PDB file of C-alpha atoms in Angstrom:
ATOM      1  CA  MET Y   1      44.366 -18.536  26.683  1.00 51.00           C
ATOM      2  CA  ALA Y   2      41.482 -20.761  25.838  1.00 50.00           C
ATOM      3  CA  ASP Y   3      39.749 -19.825  28.790  1.00 53.00           C
ATOM      4  CA  LEU Y   4      40.540 -16.041  28.062  1.00 52.00           C
ATOM      5  CA  ASN Y   5      38.813 -16.425  24.289  1.00 57.00           C
ATOM      6  CA  VAL Y   6      35.669 -18.118  25.986  1.00 55.00           C
ATOM      7  CA  SER Y   7      35.758 -15.675  28.623  1.00 63.00           C
ATOM      8  CA  THR Y   8      35.712 -12.877  25.952  1.00 68.00           C
ATOM      9  CA  GLU Y   9      33.229 -14.467  24.181  1.00 66.00           C
ATOM     10  CA  PHE Y  10      30.938 -14.784  26.822  1.00 63.00           C
ATOM     11  CA  SER Y  11      31.152 -11.312  27.747  1.00 71.00           C
ATOM     12  CA  GLN Y  12      30.378  -9.877  24.448  1.00 68.00           C
ATOM     13  CA  ALA Y  13      27.295 -12.159  23.937  1.00 66.00           C
ATOM     14  CA  ARG Y  14      26.182 -10.825  27.580  1.00 70.00           C
ATOM     15  CA  ALA Y  15      26.515  -7.371  26.290  1.00 65.00           C
ATOM     16  CA  LEU Y  16      24.992  -7.825  23.017  1.00 63.00           C
ATOM     17  CA  SER Y  17      22.191  -9.413  25.223  1.00 66.00           C
ATOM     18  CA  GLU Y  18      21.711  -6.765  27.599  1.00 61.00           C
ATOM     19  CA  HIS Y  19      21.930  -3.972  24.680  1.00 59.00           C
ATOM     20  CA  ALA Y  20      19.107  -5.824  22.742  1.00 57.00           C
ATOM     21  CA  GLU Y  21      16.979  -5.883  25.957  1.00 59.00           C
ATOM     22  CA  SER Y  22      17.423  -2.206  26.672  1.00 58.00           C
ATOM     23  CA  ALA Y  23      16.610  -1.409  22.838  1.00 55.00           C
ATOM     24  CA  ARG Y  24      13.600  -3.313  23.190  1.00 63.00           C
ATOM     25  CA  PRO Y  25      10.505  -1.254  22.903  1.00 70.00           C
ATOM     26  CA  ARG Y  26       8.205  -1.978  25.680  1.00 83.00           C
ATOM     27  CA  PHE Y  27       5.022  -3.362  24.762  1.00 85.00           C
ATOM     28  CA  ARG Y  28       2.681  -1.119  26.355  1.00 85.00           C
ATOM     29  CA  SER Y  29       4.128   1.945  24.546  1.00 88.00           C
ATOM     30  CA  PHE Y  30       3.973  -0.166  21.295  1.00 89.00           C
ATOM     31  CA  ALA Y  31       0.227  -0.575  22.034  1.00 90.00           C
ATOM     32  CA  TRP Y  32      -0.254   2.938  22.337  1.00 92.00           C
ATOM     33  CA  ARG Y  33       1.037   4.011  19.264  1.00 94.00           C
ATOM     34  CA  VAL Y  34      -0.681   1.330  17.396  1.00 95.00           C
ATOM     35  CA  ILE Y  35      -3.988   1.977  18.923  1.00 97.00           C
ATOM     36  CA  SER Y  36      -3.856   5.671  18.629  1.00 98.00           C
ATOM     37  CA  LEU Y  37      -2.809   5.804  15.081  1.00 98.00           C
ATOM     38  CA  HIS Y  38      -5.587   3.470  14.115  1.00 98.00           C
ATOM     39  CA  MET Y  39      -8.069   5.589  15.765  1.00 98.00           C
ATOM     40  CA  ILE Y  40      -6.629   8.867  14.348  1.00 98.00           C
ATOM     41  CA  THR Y  41      -6.689   7.173  10.748  1.00 98.00           C
ATOM     42  CA  TYR Y  42     -10.396   5.849  10.916  1.00 98.00           C
ATOM     43  CA  PHE Y  43     -11.432   9.100  12.343  1.00 98.00           C
ATOM     44  CA  VAL Y  44      -9.900  11.301   9.487  1.00 97.00           C
ATOM     45  CA  PHE Y  45     -11.045   8.574   6.803  1.00 95.00           C
ATOM     46  CA  GLY Y  46     -14.583   8.715   8.062  1.00 92.00           C
ATOM     47  CA  VAL Y  47     -14.770  12.383   8.258  1.00 92.00           C
ATOM     48  CA  LEU Y  48     -13.530  12.475   4.799  1.00 92.00           C
ATOM     49  CA  ALA Y  49     -15.956   9.649   3.452  1.00 89.00           C
ATOM     50  CA  TYR Y  50     -18.819  11.505   5.340  1.00 86.00           C
ATOM     51  CA  LEU Y  51     -18.068  14.752   3.360  1.00 87.00           C
ATOM     52  CA  ILE Y  52     -16.699  13.085  -0.130  1.00 90.00           C
ATOM     53  CA  LEU Y  53     -19.729  10.790  -0.226  1.00 88.00           C
ATOM     54  CA  ASP Y  54     -22.596  13.186   1.093  1.00 83.00           C
ATOM     55  CA  TYR Y  55     -23.628  10.922   3.627  1.00 79.00           C
ATOM     56  CA  ARG Y  56     -26.518  13.238   4.826  1.00 78.00           C
ATOM     57  CA  GLU Y  57     -28.645  13.233   1.444  1.00 81.00           C
ATOM     58  CA  VAL Y  58     -28.005   9.532   1.362  1.00 78.00           C
ATOM     59  CA  PHE Y  59     -29.570   9.321   4.897  1.00 79.00           C
ATOM     60  CA  GLU Y  60     -32.556  11.731   4.091  1.00 83.00           C
ATOM     61  CA  THR Y  61     -33.764   9.923   1.272  1.00 78.00           C
ATOM     62  CA  THR Y  62     -36.217   7.124   2.154  1.00 70.00           C
ATOM     63  CA  GLU Y  63     -36.121   5.043  -0.893  1.00 67.00           C
TER      64      GLU Y  63
END
């Protein structure tokens, strides 16, 4: 009976381990999402800053 419990516990642990491995996102897709979101965010806020802070006037003055 003890062998059966150990075997069952081992099988459950192995199944959980395999599930965790398959559920873990790959680094490449994670990195792509982070990099692309970072680039989009900087682009959007750069355009907003250009429009709101009126950079054209700031760069045209020679003070």
